[in-house]
Tab-separated table of C-alpha atoms in Angstrom:
chain	number	residue	atom	x	y	z
A	4	MET	CA	121.888	102.134	124.802
A	5	GLN	CA	118.292	101.523	123.757
A	6	MET	CA	118.435	104.813	121.865
A	7	ALA	CA	121.678	103.723	120.211
A	8	LEU	CA	120.075	100.437	119.142
A	9	ARG	CA	117.105	102.263	117.627
A	10	LEU	CA	119.510	104.487	115.720
A	11	ALA	CA	121.541	101.519	114.492
A	12	ILE	CA	118.582	99.903	112.746
A	13	LYS	CA	118.186	103.006	110.569
A	14	GLY	CA	121.213	101.754	108.650
A	15	GLN	CA	119.519	98.451	107.802
A	16	GLY	CA	120.010	97.551	104.157
A	17	PHE	CA	122.698	100.166	103.527
A	18	THR	CA	125.774	99.114	105.525
A	19	SER	CA	126.546	95.541	104.344
A	20	PRO	CA	129.100	94.017	104.549
A	21	ASN	CA	129.627	96.299	107.549
A	22	PRO	CA	127.362	95.915	110.593
A	23	MET	CA	124.642	98.312	111.710
A	24	VAL	CA	125.895	100.462	114.585
A	25	GLY	CA	124.360	103.285	116.605
A	26	ALA	CA	125.985	105.717	119.045
A	27	VAL	CA	124.840	108.342	121.553
A	28	VAL	CA	126.918	110.955	123.419
A	29	VAL	CA	125.640	111.882	126.897
A	30	LYS	CA	126.894	114.680	129.142
A	31	ASP	CA	125.484	115.756	132.494
A	32	GLY	CA	122.493	113.455	131.979
A	33	ARG	CA	121.623	114.986	128.617
A	34	VAL	CA	122.003	113.616	125.068
A	35	VAL	CA	124.319	116.024	123.253
A	36	GLY	CA	125.001	114.023	120.094
A	37	SER	CA	123.844	110.916	118.278
A	38	GLY	CA	124.482	109.101	115.021
A	39	TYR	CA	124.523	105.795	113.204
A	40	HIS	CA	126.472	104.099	110.428
A	41	GLN	CA	124.475	105.261	107.417
A	42	MET	CA	126.189	103.546	104.502
A	43	VAL	CA	129.135	101.327	103.682
A	44	GLY	CA	132.246	103.432	103.188
A	45	GLY	CA	130.746	106.332	105.144
A	46	PRO	CA	131.639	107.586	108.644
A	47	HIS	CA	130.997	105.174	111.480
A	48	ALA	CA	128.344	105.768	114.129
A	49	GLU	CA	130.849	107.032	116.714
A	50	VAL	CA	132.193	109.654	114.330
A	51	ASN	CA	128.731	110.925	113.456
A	52	ALA	CA	127.703	111.077	117.116
A	53	ILE	CA	130.868	112.886	118.250
A	54	ASP	CA	130.666	115.343	115.358
A	55	ALA	CA	127.056	116.063	116.324
A	56	ALA	CA	128.133	116.709	119.922
A	57	GLY	CA	130.985	119.011	118.905
A	58	LYS	CA	132.830	120.562	121.875
A	59	LEU	CA	130.296	119.042	124.275
A	60	ALA	CA	131.884	115.629	123.656
A	61	LYS	CA	134.762	116.530	125.992
A	62	GLY	CA	134.214	114.794	129.311
A	63	ALA	CA	131.095	112.989	128.054
A	64	THR	CA	130.069	109.330	127.922
A	65	LEU	CA	129.706	107.549	124.588
A	66	TYR	CA	127.193	104.713	124.264
A	67	VAL	CA	127.828	102.510	121.223
A	68	THR	CA	126.251	99.223	120.147
A	69	LEU	CA	129.496	97.635	118.871
A	70	GLU	CA	133.113	97.929	119.977
A	71	PRO	CA	134.764	100.892	118.223
A	72	CYS	CA	137.232	99.871	115.538
A	73	ASN	CA	140.951	100.267	116.247
A	74	HIS	CA	142.155	99.648	112.707
A	75	THR	CA	142.129	101.501	109.413
A	76	GLY	CA	139.686	100.164	106.829
A	77	ARG	CA	137.606	102.316	104.526
A	78	THR	CA	137.703	104.895	107.332
A	79	PRO	CA	140.230	105.826	110.078
A	80	PRO	CA	140.070	104.138	113.515
A	81	CYS	CA	137.122	105.326	115.627
A	82	THR	CA	139.168	104.835	118.793
A	83	ARG	CA	141.416	107.762	117.830
A	84	LYS	CA	138.390	109.956	117.210
A	85	ILE	CA	137.014	109.059	120.648
A	86	SER	CA	140.296	109.779	122.396
A	87	GLU	CA	140.888	113.071	120.578
A	88	ALA	CA	137.365	114.242	121.384
A	89	GLY	CA	138.039	113.935	125.112
A	90	ILE	CA	135.385	111.272	125.799
A	91	LYS	CA	135.884	110.091	129.400
A	92	ARG	CA	133.809	106.890	129.334
A	93	VAL	CA	132.644	104.444	126.651
A	94	VAL	CA	129.764	102.000	127.179
A	95	ILE	CA	129.844	99.174	124.611
A	96	SER	CA	127.039	96.727	123.994
A	97	MET	CA	129.095	93.951	122.402
A	98	ILE	CA	132.726	93.295	121.566
A	99	ASP	CA	133.515	92.990	117.861
A	100	PRO	CA	132.824	89.366	116.802
A	101	ASN	CA	135.756	89.405	114.388
A	102	LYS	CA	138.364	87.385	116.279
A	103	ASP	CA	141.190	89.273	114.572
A	104	VAL	CA	140.144	92.602	116.103
A	105	ALA	CA	137.966	91.596	119.082
A	106	GLY	CA	138.877	93.525	122.203
A	107	GLY	CA	141.447	95.698	120.492
A	108	GLY	CA	139.285	98.801	120.485
A	109	ALA	CA	138.295	98.491	124.135
A	110	GLU	CA	141.893	97.811	125.153
A	111	PHE	CA	143.188	100.879	123.282
A	112	LEU	CA	140.583	103.111	124.916
A	113	GLU	CA	141.527	101.864	128.385
A	114	GLN	CA	145.178	102.537	127.604
A	115	GLN	CA	144.178	106.140	126.902
A	116	GLY	CA	142.662	106.409	130.377
A	117	ILE	CA	139.070	106.074	129.170
A	118	ARG	CA	136.726	103.969	131.331
A	119	VAL	CA	135.126	101.152	129.369
A	120	THR	CA	131.986	99.173	130.212
A	121	THR	CA	130.837	96.271	128.014
A	122	GLY	CA	127.829	93.966	127.725
A	123	VAL	CA	124.956	96.456	128.099
A	124	CYS	CA	121.977	95.174	126.032
A	125	ARG	CA	124.324	92.659	124.433
A	126	ALA	CA	121.626	90.188	123.331
A	127	GLN	CA	119.716	92.900	121.455
A	128	ALA	CA	122.867	94.163	119.792
A	129	GLN	CA	123.893	90.673	118.693
A	130	LYS	CA	120.478	89.955	117.177
A	131	LEU	CA	120.648	93.246	115.299
A	132	ILE	CA	123.844	92.188	113.539
A	133	GLU	CA	123.334	88.403	113.503
A	134	ALA	CA	124.147	88.166	109.795
A	135	PHE	CA	127.419	90.036	110.278
A	136	VAL	CA	128.322	87.809	113.238
A	137	LYS	CA	127.864	84.625	111.226
A	138	PHE	CA	129.666	86.003	108.187
A	139	VAL	CA	132.815	87.066	110.064
A	140	HIS	CA	132.962	83.661	111.743
A	141	THR	CA	132.278	81.465	108.689
A	142	ARG	CA	132.533	83.651	105.561
A	143	ARG	CA	129.120	82.234	104.624
A	144	PRO	CA	125.831	84.130	104.435
A	145	PHE	CA	123.200	84.099	107.155
A	146	VAL	CA	120.244	82.275	105.565
A	147	ILE	CA	116.587	83.085	106.227
A	148	ALA	CA	113.819	80.799	104.949
A	149	LYS	CA	110.462	82.496	104.381
A	150	CYS	CA	107.131	81.020	103.366
A	151	ALA	CA	103.476	82.068	103.306
A	152	ALA	CA	100.976	79.276	103.870
A	153	THR	CA	97.379	78.458	104.682
A	154	LEU	CA	96.558	77.043	108.091
A	155	ASP	CA	96.660	73.555	106.580
A	156	GLY	CA	100.211	74.098	105.348
A	157	ARG	CA	99.778	74.862	101.648
A	158	ILE	CA	101.714	77.590	99.858
A	159	ALA	CA	99.613	77.330	96.694
A	160	ALA	CA	96.488	75.673	95.353
A	161	ARG	CA	96.726	72.593	93.118
A	162	SER	CA	96.801	74.892	90.060
A	163	GLY	CA	99.909	76.618	91.426
A	164	ASP	CA	97.953	79.774	92.243
A	165	SER	CA	99.417	81.585	95.279
A	166	THR	CA	97.915	85.073	94.793
A	167	TRP	CA	97.642	86.193	97.541
A	168	VAL	CA	98.107	83.763	100.437
A	169	THR	CA	98.767	86.414	103.077
A	170	GLY	CA	97.597	89.994	103.496
A	171	GLU	CA	99.126	93.363	102.676
A	172	LYS	CA	100.718	93.895	106.103
A	173	SER	CA	102.582	90.584	105.854
A	174	ARG	CA	103.759	91.412	102.348
A	175	GLN	CA	105.081	94.792	103.479
A	176	PHE	CA	107.103	93.073	106.193
A	177	VAL	CA	108.575	90.742	103.559
A	178	HIS	CA	109.588	93.738	101.462
A	179	ARG	CA	111.379	95.149	104.494
A	180	LEU	CA	113.146	91.787	104.782
A	181	ARG	CA	114.200	92.052	101.144
A	182	HIS	CA	115.583	95.515	101.832
A	183	ALA	CA	117.555	94.179	104.813
A	184	VAL	CA	119.290	91.228	103.102
A	185	ASP	CA	122.027	91.073	100.492
A	186	GLY	CA	120.387	88.465	98.277
A	187	ILE	CA	117.066	86.760	97.557
A	188	LEU	CA	117.038	83.159	96.281
A	189	VAL	CA	114.321	81.266	94.394
A	190	GLY	CA	114.136	78.279	92.093
A	191	ILE	CA	113.324	78.299	88.397
A	192	ASN	CA	109.866	76.825	89.055
A	193	THR	CA	108.923	79.927	91.041
A	194	VAL	CA	110.081	82.054	88.108
A	195	ARG	CA	107.968	80.026	85.680
A	196	THR	CA	104.859	79.988	87.860
A	197	ASP	CA	104.845	83.479	89.379
A	198	ASN	CA	107.093	85.485	87.005
A	199	PRO	CA	108.241	87.588	89.985
A	200	SER	CA	110.230	90.819	89.987
A	201	LEU	CA	112.090	89.989	93.234
A	202	THR	CA	112.520	93.676	94.001
A	203	THR	CA	111.897	95.701	97.148
A	204	ARG	CA	108.747	97.786	97.140
A	205	LEU	CA	108.305	99.939	100.234
A	206	PRO	CA	105.808	102.774	100.664
A	207	ASP	CA	108.532	105.432	100.836
A	208	GLY	CA	110.227	104.093	97.698
A	209	LEU	CA	113.603	104.056	99.453
A	210	GLY	CA	114.051	100.297	99.697
A	211	ARG	CA	117.210	98.679	98.318
A	212	ASP	CA	116.856	95.691	95.974
A	213	PRO	CA	118.707	92.513	96.963
A	214	VAL	CA	120.802	90.547	94.502
A	215	ARG	CA	118.434	88.144	92.717
A	216	ILE	CA	119.706	84.539	92.744
A	217	ILE	CA	117.898	81.970	90.593
A	218	LEU	CA	118.559	78.227	90.807
A	219	ASP	CA	118.335	77.185	87.155
A	220	THR	CA	120.244	73.926	86.822
A	221	HIS	CA	119.667	73.548	83.067
A	222	LEU	CA	119.564	77.266	82.127
A	223	SER	CA	115.942	76.957	81.104
A	224	ILE	CA	114.806	80.461	82.029
A	225	SER	CA	112.616	82.249	79.508
A	226	PRO	CA	114.171	85.376	77.963
A	227	ALA	CA	110.817	87.055	78.681
A	228	ALA	CA	111.091	86.516	82.460
A	229	ARG	CA	110.340	89.760	84.271
A	230	LEU	CA	113.343	89.598	86.562
A	231	LEU	CA	115.723	89.594	83.567
A	232	ARG	CA	114.477	93.055	82.601
A	233	GLN	CA	114.415	94.889	85.910
A	234	GLU	CA	115.608	98.474	86.111
A	235	SER	CA	117.520	97.818	89.290
A	236	ALA	CA	120.969	98.522	90.687
A	237	ALA	CA	121.099	94.954	92.026
A	238	ASP	CA	122.562	92.083	90.017
A	239	THR	CA	120.692	89.029	88.795
A	240	ILE	CA	122.597	85.740	89.126
A	241	LEU	CA	121.577	82.492	87.432
A	242	VAL	CA	123.076	79.414	89.080
A	243	VAL	CA	123.540	76.517	86.658
A	244	GLY	CA	124.789	72.990	87.153
A	245	LYS	CA	127.159	72.823	84.202
A	246	PRO	CA	127.965	74.898	81.133
A	247	LEU	CA	124.951	74.660	78.841
A	248	MET	CA	123.694	76.444	75.733
A	249	GLN	CA	126.650	78.771	75.311
A	250	ASP	CA	124.760	81.019	72.915
A	251	LYS	CA	121.950	81.543	75.445
A	252	GLN	CA	124.405	82.137	78.261
A	253	SER	CA	126.344	84.674	76.190
A	254	ALA	CA	123.142	86.511	75.289
A	255	LEU	CA	122.119	86.667	78.945
A	256	GLU	CA	125.535	87.906	80.016
A	257	LYS	CA	125.491	90.604	77.358
A	258	GLY	CA	122.217	91.739	78.885
A	259	GLY	CA	123.896	92.171	82.278
A	260	ILE	CA	122.862	88.824	83.779
A	261	ARG	CA	125.544	86.896	85.635
A	262	VAL	CA	125.689	83.116	85.117
A	263	ILE	CA	127.692	81.021	87.578
A	264	GLN	CA	128.257	77.295	87.779
A	265	SER	CA	127.799	75.359	91.016
A	266	LYS	CA	128.162	71.751	92.098
A	267	LEU	CA	125.250	69.356	91.773
A	268	LYS	CA	123.925	66.960	94.401
A	269	ASN	CA	121.301	64.401	93.414
A	270	GLY	CA	120.770	66.291	90.176
A	271	LEU	CA	120.071	69.625	91.912
A	272	ILE	CA	122.208	72.611	92.827
A	273	ASP	CA	124.247	71.785	95.932
A	274	LEU	CA	123.073	74.592	98.219
A	275	ASP	CA	125.783	73.958	100.803
A	276	ALA	CA	128.501	74.478	98.184
A	277	LEU	CA	126.623	77.459	96.755
A	278	MET	CA	126.710	79.230	100.138
A	279	ASP	CA	130.515	79.144	99.996
A	280	GLN	CA	130.384	80.740	96.543
A	281	LEU	CA	127.939	83.437	97.606
A	282	GLY	CA	129.998	84.163	100.715
A	283	ALA	CA	133.087	84.577	98.536
A	284	MET	CA	131.124	87.197	96.582
A	285	GLY	CA	130.644	89.151	99.804
A	286	LEU	CA	126.964	88.329	100.311
A	287	THR	CA	126.404	88.245	104.066
A	288	SER	CA	122.689	87.362	104.137
A	289	ILE	CA	120.267	85.477	101.900
A	290	LEU	CA	116.463	85.327	101.975
A	291	ILE	CA	115.070	82.118	100.482
A	292	GLU	CA	111.642	82.733	98.975
A	293	GLY	CA	111.634	79.631	96.873
A	294	GLY	CA	108.899	77.026	96.497
A	295	SER	CA	108.555	73.721	98.289
A	296	ARG	CA	111.432	71.989	96.476
A	297	VAL	CA	113.893	74.783	97.229
A	298	LEU	CA	112.825	74.952	100.870
A	299	THR	CA	113.207	71.183	101.157
A	300	SER	CA	116.691	71.367	99.623
A	301	ALA	CA	117.664	74.205	101.954
A	302	PHE	CA	116.573	72.363	105.098
A	303	SER	CA	118.150	69.132	103.839
A	304	ALA	CA	121.440	70.925	103.227
A	305	ALA	CA	121.281	72.403	106.750
A	306	ILE	CA	121.993	75.912	105.485
A	307	VAL	CA	119.014	77.655	107.122
A	308	ASP	CA	119.720	79.806	110.188
A	309	LYS	CA	116.354	81.479	110.701
A	310	ILE	CA	112.738	81.125	109.580
A	311	PHE	CA	109.837	83.466	109.001
A	312	PHE	CA	106.726	81.344	108.429
A	313	PHE	CA	103.526	83.282	107.754
A	314	TYR	CA	100.140	81.603	108.218
A	315	ALA	CA	96.981	83.127	106.780
A	316	PRO	CA	93.499	82.399	108.225
A	317	LYS	CA	92.634	80.253	105.229
A	318	ILE	CA	92.142	76.513	104.727
A	319	LEU	CA	92.387	74.890	101.294
A	320	GLY	CA	90.737	71.788	102.682
A	321	GLY	CA	92.388	69.214	100.422
A	322	ASP	CA	95.600	67.258	100.089
A	323	ASP	CA	96.397	68.256	96.500
A	324	GLY	CA	97.677	71.792	97.110
A	325	ILE	CA	101.395	72.561	97.147
A	326	PRO	CA	102.916	71.953	100.603
A	327	ILE	CA	105.545	74.090	102.318
A	328	CYS	CA	108.097	71.333	101.734
A	329	SER	CA	107.932	68.474	99.245
A	330	GLY	CA	109.712	65.152	98.996
A	331	PRO	CA	110.523	62.515	101.606
A	332	GLY	CA	110.955	63.577	105.205
A	333	PRO	CA	112.093	61.715	108.333
A	334	GLU	CA	110.358	58.608	109.593
A	335	LEU	CA	110.096	59.750	113.212
A	336	MET	CA	108.931	62.958	114.877
A	337	SER	CA	112.105	62.845	116.956
A	338	GLN	CA	114.029	63.514	113.732
A	339	CYS	CA	112.280	66.833	113.053
A	340	ILE	CA	114.360	69.965	112.569
A	341	LYS	CA	114.212	71.863	115.844
A	342	VAL	CA	113.211	75.540	115.842
A	343	ASN	CA	114.307	77.584	118.857
A	344	ASN	CA	113.895	81.079	120.328
A	345	ILE	CA	110.392	81.395	118.943
A	346	ASN	CA	108.715	84.763	118.487
A	347	VAL	CA	105.119	85.037	117.250
A	348	ARG	CA	103.725	88.219	115.699
A	349	ARG	CA	100.458	89.292	114.117
A	350	PHE	CA	100.218	91.164	110.818
A	351	GLY	CA	96.546	91.954	110.479
A	352	ASP	CA	94.852	88.540	110.535
A	353	ASP	CA	98.068	86.708	109.597
A	354	VAL	CA	100.326	85.038	112.159
A	355	MET	CA	104.094	84.956	111.695
A	356	VAL	CA	106.382	82.476	113.444
A	357	GLU	CA	109.998	83.605	113.730
A	358	GLY	CA	112.626	81.196	115.015
A	359	TYR	CA	116.172	79.899	114.724
A	360	ILE	CA	117.444	76.548	113.509
A	361	GLY	CA	119.898	74.698	115.683
């Protein structure tokens, strides 16, 4: 199953809105076939693994990280493929989280006389597809908040300069995060200050760009902004508070930029309502790389599921730099947002804190 999990992650960034899945066929104590779900619309992991095993699949055991599907979607049911191949036993890490199909695949296999075992490495499998799990339950994206800060909690100097807070190894990890998610969200102030591309740049050049989502309440973006001119297969979406400057909006839309309207709350984009809109578009995961105001809004709206906070071994040494969050916070420490299931990693000299909200 560990091998199947390692295979599954190879599909990261390419399978959404489907989950990442890996599968291994074992016969007489020997791996005879393996595969993973490589891209949305393509064959599922079980099919690839069984095809790789060929005739050796008969009488073998199939290890798979997610319950095989028993319904027809973009591809035929994997359960039929398993049964026809003569697999005698299936070991499943986790049952499908979709309540409409959960258990159906395992039940069908048992009806065919195939022994089924579930729950092997379940926690690892669930973490691997945590965005998919949330999306099928809520139809809202899994939201990750990321920031890079000095040890004294500043994401930029008083001038707004944030180049570079963290080191190259941390930045490469963030680009892998961008590749893994469906969308990346920032505010218009980040666009003005940093003029970012918001693309994925990995050493092998194979990274997939996320959809770029810009909170621009008053449609004030400069036509010269770099992200409006990206040669990228991913869309750019400007989120506005109300229809404004129709001529400017029309010009942007003619250039391939999508402009959508969202509700306002206290004069800012209502991020809770926006998550419903983005979920309806099929976006299963969002990485927030915004500045302090956007991060504050995200935590205030209680939309954040997970954090990646990077700390560099640097100290600005003043109180006039830009903090991770800005605006009023709670009066008491007991009212802090709790972060659970903490994992700490090093990237060169940087320290990253990973954790879950709630």
